[in-house]
């Protein structure tokens, strides 16, 4: 377990990770649209070669992966640039709440939506960031990660090579993102 919880937004409180496959983005727990997912392609923040690369296809489209999660309020994932420097995290609809993260500069590049409460990005070293989004007053039915082109658009033509690296997805019924809990086929506590 990664102990990167130096900010109050990433606290240690009892929780359940509703993303049932937190490190394998190619399983039945995840769906993808116009991306190629390569598992175990890069070393993650825990020092193991278990992070995935998400590469947009060459079609003009929205390029994303998503997983269902009942009453998802807080969501987080570790991300690293790999040609593309930005991605968006939302609960299935940006209008409900979203955050766009710039993995080159380590900032939340944009955020908004009806239920947006908080978002943030934390540098955990080696080019990796833990990115989080918290909704309040409403919840989503999925955790969606959409690659953005480097100008921040979610709909673009990919080059088939550039992408982003992802590891350790977590969605939870909490008012803040909490310490990462690995899950492998079932919601994990």
Coordinates of N, CA and C in Angstrom, one line a residue:
X1 N 0.9 -1.2 0.0 CA 0.0 0.0 0.0 C 0.9 1.2 0.0
X2 N 0.5 2.2 -0.8 CA 1.3 3.4 -0.9 C 0.8 4.3 0.2
X3 N 1.8 4.9 0.9 CA 1.5 5.8 2.0 C 1.9 7.2 1.6
X4 N 1.1 7.8 0.7 CA 1.4 9.1 0.2 C 0.5 10.2 0.8
X5 N -0.2 9.9 1.9 CA -1.2 10.7 2.4 C -0.7 11.9 3.2
X6 N 0.0 12.8 2.6 CA 0.5 13.9 3.3 C -0.5 15.1 3.4
X7 N -1.5 15.1 2.5 CA -2.4 16.2 2.6 C -3.7 15.7 3.3
X8 N -4.4 16.7 3.9 CA -5.7 16.3 4.6 C -6.7 15.7 3.7
X9 N -6.6 15.9 2.3 CA -7.6 15.4 1.4 C -7.4 13.9 1.2
X10 N -6.3 13.3 1.6 CA -6.0 11.9 1.3 C -5.8 11.2 2.6
X11 N -6.8 11.3 3.5 CA -6.7 10.8 4.9 C -6.9 9.3 5.0
X12 N -6.5 8.8 6.1 CA -6.6 7.4 6.5 C -7.9 7.2 7.3
X13 N -9.0 6.8 6.6 CA -10.3 6.6 7.3 C -10.8 5.3 6.7
X14 N -11.6 4.5 7.5 CA -12.2 3.3 6.9 C -13.0 3.5 5.7
X15 N -12.8 2.7 4.7 CA -13.5 2.9 3.4 C -13.5 1.6 2.6
X16 N -14.2 1.6 1.5 CA -14.3 0.5 0.6 C -14.0 1.0 -0.8
X17 N -13.1 0.3 -1.5 CA -12.8 0.7 -2.9 C -13.8 0.0 -3.8
X18 N -14.7 0.8 -4.4 CA -15.7 0.2 -5.3 C -15.3 -0.1 -6.7
X19 N -14.1 0.3 -7.0 CA -13.5 -0.1 -8.3 C -12.9 -1.5 -8.1
X20 N -13.7 -2.5 -8.6 CA -13.4 -3.9 -8.2 C -12.1 -4.4 -8.8
X21 N -11.5 -3.8 -9.8 CA -10.2 -4.1 -10.4 C -9.4 -2.9 -10.4
X22 N -8.7 -2.6 -9.3 CA -8.1 -1.3 -9.2 C -6.8 -1.1 -10.0
X23 N -6.2 -2.3 -10.4 CA -4.9 -2.2 -11.1 C -4.9 -2.9 -12.5
X24 N -6.1 -3.5 -12.8 CA -6.2 -4.1 -14.1 C -7.3 -3.5 -14.9
X25 N -7.0 -2.7 -15.9 CA -8.0 -1.9 -16.6 C -8.5 -2.6 -17.8
X26 N -8.2 -3.9 -18.0 CA -8.7 -4.7 -19.1 C -9.7 -5.8 -18.7
X27 N -10.1 -5.8 -17.5 CA -11.0 -6.9 -17.0 C -12.5 -6.5 -17.2
X28 N -13.3 -7.4 -16.8 CA -14.8 -7.2 -16.9 C -15.2 -6.0 -16.1
X29 N -14.5 -5.6 -15.1 CA -14.8 -4.4 -14.3 C -14.7 -3.1 -15.1
X30 N -14.0 -3.1 -16.2 CA -13.7 -1.8 -16.9 C -14.2 -2.0 -18.4
X31 N -14.7 -0.9 -18.9 CA -15.0 -0.8 -20.3 C -14.1 0.3 -20.9
X32 N -13.9 0.2 -22.2 CA -13.1 1.2 -22.8 C -13.7 1.6 -24.1
X33 N -13.3 2.8 -24.6 CA -13.8 3.4 -25.8 C -12.7 4.0 -26.5
X34 N -12.3 3.5 -27.7 CA -11.3 4.1 -28.6 C -9.9 4.2 -27.9
X35 N -9.6 3.2 -27.1 CA -8.2 3.2 -26.5 C -7.7 1.8 -26.5
X36 N -6.4 1.6 -26.5 CA -5.7 0.4 -26.3 C -5.1 0.4 -24.9
X37 N -5.4 -0.7 -24.2 CA -4.9 -0.7 -22.8 C -3.8 -1.8 -22.7
X38 N -2.7 -1.4 -22.3 CA -1.5 -2.3 -22.2 C -1.2 -2.5 -20.7
X39 N -1.4 -3.7 -20.1 CA -1.2 -3.9 -18.7 C 0.2 -4.2 -18.4
X40 N 0.6 -3.9 -17.2 CA 2.0 -4.2 -16.7 C 3.1 -3.7 -17.6
X41 N 2.8 -2.4 -18.1 CA 3.7 -1.9 -19.1 C 4.8 -0.9 -18.5
X42 N 4.6 -0.5 -17.3 CA 5.5 0.5 -16.7 C 5.5 0.3 -15.2
X43 N 6.6 0.7 -14.6 CA 6.7 0.6 -13.1 C 5.8 1.7 -12.4
X44 N 5.0 1.2 -11.5 CA 4.1 2.1 -10.8 C 4.8 2.7 -9.5
X45 N 4.1 3.6 -8.8 CA 4.7 4.2 -7.6 C 5.1 3.2 -6.5
X46 N 4.6 1.9 -6.6 CA 5.0 1.0 -5.5 C 6.2 0.2 -5.9
X47 N 6.8 0.6 -7.1 CA 8.1 0.0 -7.5 C 8.0 -1.3 -8.3
X48 N 6.7 -1.7 -8.6 CA 6.4 -2.9 -9.3 C 6.0 -2.6 -10.8
X49 N 6.3 -3.4 -11.7 CA 5.9 -3.2 -13.1 C 4.4 -3.7 -13.2
X50 N 3.5 -2.9 -12.7 CA 2.1 -3.3 -12.7 C 1.1 -2.1 -13.1
X51 N 1.7 -1.1 -13.6 CA 0.8 0.0 -14.1 C 0.5 -0.2 -15.6
X52 N -0.6 0.4 -16.0 CA -1.1 0.2 -17.4 C -0.8 1.5 -18.2
X53 N -0.8 1.3 -19.5 CA -0.7 2.4 -20.5 C -2.0 2.5 -21.3
X54 N -2.6 3.6 -21.3 CA -3.9 3.9 -22.0 C -3.5 4.7 -23.2
X55 N -3.7 4.1 -24.4 CA -3.3 4.7 -25.7 C -4.5 5.0 -26.6
X56 N -4.8 6.3 -26.8 CA -5.9 6.5 -27.7 C -5.7 6.0 -29.2
X57 N -6.8 5.5 -29.8 CA -6.7 5.0 -31.2 C -6.5 6.2 -32.1
X58 N -6.4 5.9 -33.4 CA -6.2 7.0 -34.4 C -7.6 7.5 -34.9
X59 N -8.7 7.1 -34.3 CA -10.0 7.6 -34.7 C -10.2 9.0 -34.0
X60 N -11.0 9.8 -34.7 CA -11.5 11.0 -34.0 C -12.6 10.7 -33.1
X61 N -12.4 10.8 -31.8 CA -13.4 10.3 -30.9 C -13.0 10.8 -29.5
X62 N -13.9 10.5 -28.5 CA -13.5 10.6 -27.1 C -12.8 9.2 -26.7
X63 N -11.7 9.3 -26.0 CA -10.9 8.1 -25.7 C -10.9 7.9 -24.2
X64 N -11.5 6.9 -23.7 CA -11.7 6.7 -22.3 C -11.8 5.3 -21.8
X65 N -11.7 5.1 -20.5 CA -12.0 3.9 -19.8 C -12.9 4.3 -18.6
X66 N -13.8 3.3 -18.2 CA -14.7 3.6 -17.1 C -15.0 2.3 -16.4
X67 N -15.4 2.4 -15.2 CA -15.9 1.3 -14.4 C -17.1 1.8 -13.6
X68 N -18.0 0.9 -13.3 CA -19.2 1.3 -12.6 C -18.9 1.3 -11.1
X69 N -19.6 2.1 -10.4 CA -19.5 2.2 -8.9 C -20.7 2.9 -8.3
X70 N -21.5 2.2 -7.7 CA -22.7 2.7 -7.1 C -22.4 3.8 -6.1
X71 N -23.0 4.9 -6.2 CA -22.9 6.1 -5.3 C -21.4 6.6 -5.2
X72 N -20.7 6.6 -6.3 CA -19.3 7.1 -6.3 C -19.4 8.6 -6.0
X73 N -18.7 8.9 -4.9 CA -18.6 10.4 -4.6 C -17.1 10.8 -4.7
X74 N -16.2 10.0 -4.2 CA -14.8 10.4 -4.3 C -14.1 9.4 -5.2
X75 N -13.2 9.9 -6.0 CA -12.5 9.0 -6.9 C -11.1 9.5 -7.1
X76 N -10.1 8.5 -7.2 CA -8.7 8.9 -7.4 C -8.0 7.9 -8.2
X77 N -6.9 8.3 -8.8 CA -6.1 7.4 -9.6 C -4.7 8.0 -9.7
X78 N -3.7 7.1 -9.8 CA -2.3 7.6 -10.0 C -2.1 7.7 -11.5
X79 N -1.5 8.7 -12.0 CA -1.3 8.9 -13.4 C 0.1 9.5 -13.7
X80 N 0.6 9.2 -14.9 CA 1.9 9.7 -15.4 C 1.8 10.0 -16.9
X81 N 2.4 11.1 -17.4 CA 2.3 11.4 -18.8 C 3.1 10.4 -19.6
X82 N 2.6 10.1 -20.9 CA 3.3 9.3 -21.8 C 3.0 9.8 -23.2
X83 N 3.4 11.0 -23.5 CA 3.1 11.6 -24.8 C 1.9 12.6 -24.6
X84 N 0.8 12.2 -24.1 CA -0.2 13.1 -23.7 C 0.0 13.5 -22.3
X85 N -0.3 14.8 -22.0 CA 0.0 15.3 -20.6 C -1.3 15.5 -19.8
X86 N -2.5 15.3 -20.4 CA -3.7 15.6 -19.7 C -4.7 14.5 -19.7
X87 N -5.5 14.4 -18.7 CA -6.7 13.5 -18.7 C -7.7 14.1 -17.8
X88 N -9.0 13.6 -18.0 CA -10.1 14.1 -17.2 C -10.7 13.0 -16.4
X89 N -11.1 13.3 -15.2 CA -11.8 12.4 -14.3 C -13.2 12.9 -14.0
X90 N -14.2 12.0 -14.2 CA -15.6 12.4 -13.9 C -16.4 11.2 -13.5
X91 N -17.6 11.4 -13.2 CA -18.5 10.3 -12.8 C -19.4 9.8 -13.9
X92 N -19.0 9.9 -15.1 CA -19.8 9.5 -16.2 C -20.3 10.7 -17.0
X93 N -20.3 11.9 -16.4 CA -20.8 13.1 -17.1 C -20.0 14.3 -16.5
X94 N -19.3 15.0 -17.4 CA -18.6 16.2 -16.9 C -19.6 17.2 -16.3
X95 N -20.8 17.3 -16.8 CA -21.7 18.3 -16.2 C -22.0 18.0 -14.7
X96 N -21.9 16.8 -14.3 CA -22.1 16.5 -12.9 C -20.9 16.9 -12.0
X97 N -19.8 16.9 -12.6 CA -18.5 17.2 -11.9 C -17.3 16.6 -12.6
X98 N -16.3 17.4 -12.8 CA -15.1 16.8 -13.4 C -13.9 17.6 -13.0
X99 N -12.7 17.0 -13.2 CA -11.4 17.7 -13.0 C -10.5 17.2 -14.1
X100 N -9.8 18.2 -14.7 CA -8.8 17.9 -15.8 C -7.5 18.1 -15.2
X101 N -6.6 17.1 -15.3 CA -5.3 17.2 -14.7 C -4.2 17.3 -15.7
X102 N -3.2 18.2 -15.4 CA -2.1 18.4 -16.3 C -0.9 17.7 -15.7
X103 N -0.4 16.6 -16.3 CA 0.6 15.8 -15.7 C 2.0 16.3 -16.0
X104 N 2.1 17.3 -16.8 CA 3.4 18.0 -17.1 C 3.7 19.0 -16.1
X105 N 2.7 19.7 -15.6 CA 2.9 20.8 -14.7 C 2.4 20.5 -13.3
X106 N 1.7 19.4 -13.1 CA 1.2 19.0 -11.8 C 0.2 19.8 -11.2
X107 N -0.8 20.3 -12.0 CA -1.9 21.2 -11.6 C -3.2 20.6 -12.1
X108 N -4.3 21.0 -11.4 CA -5.6 20.8 -11.9 C -5.8 21.9 -12.9
X109 N -5.9 21.5 -14.2 CA -6.0 22.5 -15.3 C -7.4 23.1 -15.4
X110 N -8.4 22.3 -15.1 CA -9.8 22.8 -15.2 C -10.7 21.9 -14.3
X111 N -11.8 22.5 -13.8 CA -12.7 21.7 -13.1 C -14.1 22.4 -13.1
X112 N -15.1 21.7 -12.8 CA -16.4 22.3 -12.8 C -17.5 21.3 -12.7
X113 N -18.8 21.7 -12.9 CA -19.9 20.8 -12.9 C -20.7 21.0 -11.6
X114 N -22.0 20.6 -11.7 CA -23.0 20.8 -10.7 C -22.5 20.3 -9.3
X115 N -22.0 19.1 -9.2 CA -21.7 18.5 -7.9 C -20.2 18.6 -7.5
X116 N -19.4 19.3 -8.2 CA -18.0 19.4 -7.9 C -17.8 20.0 -6.5
X117 N -17.1 19.3 -5.6 CA -16.8 19.8 -4.3 C -15.3 20.1 -4.1
X118 N -14.5 19.1 -4.6 CA -13.0 19.3 -4.5 C -12.3 18.5 -5.5
X119 N -11.1 18.9 -5.8 CA -10.2 18.1 -6.7 C -8.8 18.5 -6.4
X120 N -7.9 17.7 -6.7 CA -6.5 18.0 -6.4 C -5.5 17.0 -7.1
X121 N -4.3 17.3 -7.1 CA -3.2 16.5 -7.6 C -2.0 16.6 -6.7
X122 N -1.4 15.4 -6.4 CA -0.3 15.4 -5.5 C 0.8 14.6 -6.2
X123 N 2.0 15.3 -6.2 CA 3.2 14.7 -6.7 C 3.7 13.6 -5.8
X124 N 3.8 12.3 -6.3 CA 4.3 11.2 -5.5 C 5.7 10.8 -6.0
X125 N 6.3 11.5 -6.9 CA 7.7 11.2 -7.4 C 7.7 10.4 -8.7
X126 N 8.9 10.5 -9.3 CA 9.1 9.8 -10.5 C 8.2 10.0 -11.7
X127 N 7.6 11.3 -11.7 CA 6.7 11.6 -12.8 C 5.2 11.2 -12.5
X128 N 5.0 10.5 -11.4 CA 3.6 10.1 -11.0 C 2.9 11.1 -10.1
X129 N 1.6 11.2 -10.3 CA 0.7 12.1 -9.5 C -0.5 11.3 -9.1
X130 N -0.9 11.5 -7.8 CA -2.2 11.0 -7.4 C -3.2 12.1 -7.6
X131 N -4.3 11.8 -8.5 CA -5.3 12.8 -8.8 C -6.6 12.4 -8.2
X132 N -7.3 13.4 -7.7 CA -8.6 13.0 -7.1 C -9.7 14.0 -7.4
X133 N -10.9 13.5 -7.3 CA -12.1 14.3 -7.6 C -13.2 13.9 -6.5
X134 N -13.8 14.9 -5.9 CA -14.9 14.7 -4.9 C -16.1 15.4 -5.3
X135 N -17.2 14.7 -5.3 CA -18.5 15.3 -5.6 C -19.3 15.4 -4.3
X136 N -20.2 16.4 -4.3 CA -21.1 16.6 -3.1 C -22.4 17.0 -3.6
X137 N -23.5 16.4 -2.9 CA -24.8 16.8 -3.3 C -25.4 15.9 -4.4
X138 N -24.6 15.1 -4.9 CA -25.0 14.1 -6.0 C -23.9 13.1 -6.2
X139 N -24.2 12.0 -6.8 CA -23.2 11.0 -7.0 C -23.3 10.4 -8.4
X140 N -22.3 9.8 -8.8 CA -22.2 9.2 -10.1 C -22.4 7.7 -10.1
X141 N -22.6 7.2 -11.3 CA -22.7 5.7 -11.4 C -21.5 5.1 -12.0
X142 N -20.5 5.9 -12.3 CA -19.2 5.3 -12.8 C -18.0 6.2 -12.5
X143 N -16.9 5.7 -12.7 CA -15.6 6.4 -12.6 C -15.1 6.4 -14.0
X144 N -14.9 7.6 -14.6 CA -14.5 7.7 -16.0 C -13.2 8.4 -16.1
X145 N -12.3 7.9 -16.9 CA -11.0 8.5 -17.1 C -10.8 8.7 -18.6
X146 N -10.9 10.0 -19.1 CA -10.8 10.3 -20.5 C -9.5 11.0 -20.8
X147 N -8.7 10.5 -21.7 CA -7.5 11.1 -22.2 C -7.9 12.4 -22.9
X148 N -7.2 13.5 -22.6 CA -7.4 14.8 -23.3 C -6.2 15.0 -24.2
X149 N -6.4 15.7 -25.3 CA -5.2 16.1 -26.0 C -4.5 17.2 -25.2
X150 N -3.3 17.6 -25.7 CA -2.5 18.5 -24.9 C -3.1 19.9 -24.8
X151 N -4.2 20.2 -25.5 CA -4.9 21.5 -25.4 C -6.1 21.4 -24.5
X152 N -6.4 20.1 -24.0 CA -7.5 20.0 -23.1 C -8.8 19.5 -23.7
X153 N -8.8 19.1 -24.9 CA -10.1 18.6 -25.6 C -10.2 17.1 -25.3
X154 N -11.4 16.6 -25.0 CA -11.6 15.2 -24.8 C -11.9 14.5 -26.2
X155 N -12.3 15.2 -27.2 CA -12.6 14.6 -28.5 C -11.5 15.0 -29.5
X156 N -10.7 14.1 -29.9 CA -9.5 14.4 -30.8 C -9.1 13.1 -31.6
X157 N -8.2 13.3 -32.5 CA -7.7 12.1 -33.3 C -6.4 11.7 -32.6
X158 N -6.3 10.5 -32.1 CA -5.1 10.1 -31.4 C -4.0 9.7 -32.5
X159 N -2.8 9.6 -32.0 CA -1.7 9.2 -33.0 C -1.4 7.7 -32.9
X160 N -2.1 6.9 -32.0 CA -1.9 5.5 -31.8 C -0.7 5.1 -31.1
X161 N 0.1 6.1 -30.6 CA 1.3 5.8 -29.9 C 1.4 6.5 -28.5
X162 N 1.0 7.8 -28.5 CA 1.0 8.6 -27.3 C -0.2 8.2 -26.4
X163 N 0.0 8.3 -25.0 CA -1.0 8.0 -24.1 C -0.7 8.5 -22.7
X164 N -1.3 7.9 -21.7 CA -0.9 8.1 -20.3 C -0.8 6.8 -19.6
X165 N -0.1 6.8 -18.5 CA 0.0 5.6 -17.6 C -0.9 5.8 -16.5
X166 N -1.6 4.7 -16.1 CA -2.5 4.7 -14.9 C -2.3 3.6 -14.0
X167 N -2.6 3.8 -12.7 CA -2.4 2.7 -11.7 C -3.3 3.1 -10.5
X168 N -3.8 2.1 -9.9 CA -4.4 2.2 -8.6 C -5.7 3.1 -8.6
X169 N -6.7 2.7 -9.3 CA -7.9 3.5 -9.4 C -8.7 3.2 -8.1
X170 N -9.4 4.2 -7.6 CA -10.2 4.0 -6.4 C -11.5 4.9 -6.5
X171 N -12.6 4.3 -6.3 CA -13.9 5.1 -6.2 C -14.5 4.6 -4.9
X172 N -15.1 5.6 -4.2 CA -15.6 5.3 -2.8 C -16.7 6.2 -2.4
X173 N -17.5 5.8 -1.5 CA -18.6 6.6 -0.9 C -18.0 7.4 0.3
X174 N -17.2 8.3 0.0 CA -16.6 9.1 1.1 C -16.7 10.6 0.7
X175 N -16.5 11.5 1.7 CA -16.5 12.9 1.4 C -15.1 13.4 1.1
X176 N -14.1 12.5 1.0 CA -12.8 12.9 0.6 C -12.1 11.6 0.0
X177 N -11.1 11.8 -0.8 CA -10.3 10.6 -1.3 C -9.5 10.1 -0.1
X178 N -9.4 8.8 0.0 CA -8.7 8.2 1.1 C -7.5 7.4 0.6
X179 N -6.8 6.8 1.6 CA -5.6 6.0 1.3 C -6.0 4.8 0.3
X180 N -5.2 4.5 -0.6 CA -5.4 3.5 -1.6 C -5.6 2.1 -1.0
X181 N -6.6 1.4 -1.5 CA -6.9 0.0 -1.1 C -6.9 -0.8 -2.4
X182 N -6.0 -1.8 -2.6 CA -6.0 -2.6 -3.8 C -7.3 -3.5 -3.8
X183 N -7.9 -3.6 -5.0 CA -9.0 -4.6 -5.1 C -8.7 -5.4 -6.4
X184 N -9.2 -6.7 -6.3 CA -8.9 -7.6 -7.4 C -10.2 -8.5 -7.6
X185 N -11.2 -8.0 -8.1 CA -12.4 -8.8 -8.5 C -13.6 -8.5 -7.6
X186 N -13.4 -7.9 -6.4 CA -14.5 -7.5 -5.5 C -14.2 -6.2 -4.9
X187 N -15.2 -5.5 -4.4 CA -14.9 -4.3 -3.7 C -14.1 -4.6 -2.5
X188 N -13.1 -3.8 -2.2 CA -12.1 -4.1 -1.1 C -12.2 -3.1 0.0
X189 N -12.0 -3.6 1.2 CA -12.0 -2.7 2.4 C -10.6 -2.6 2.9

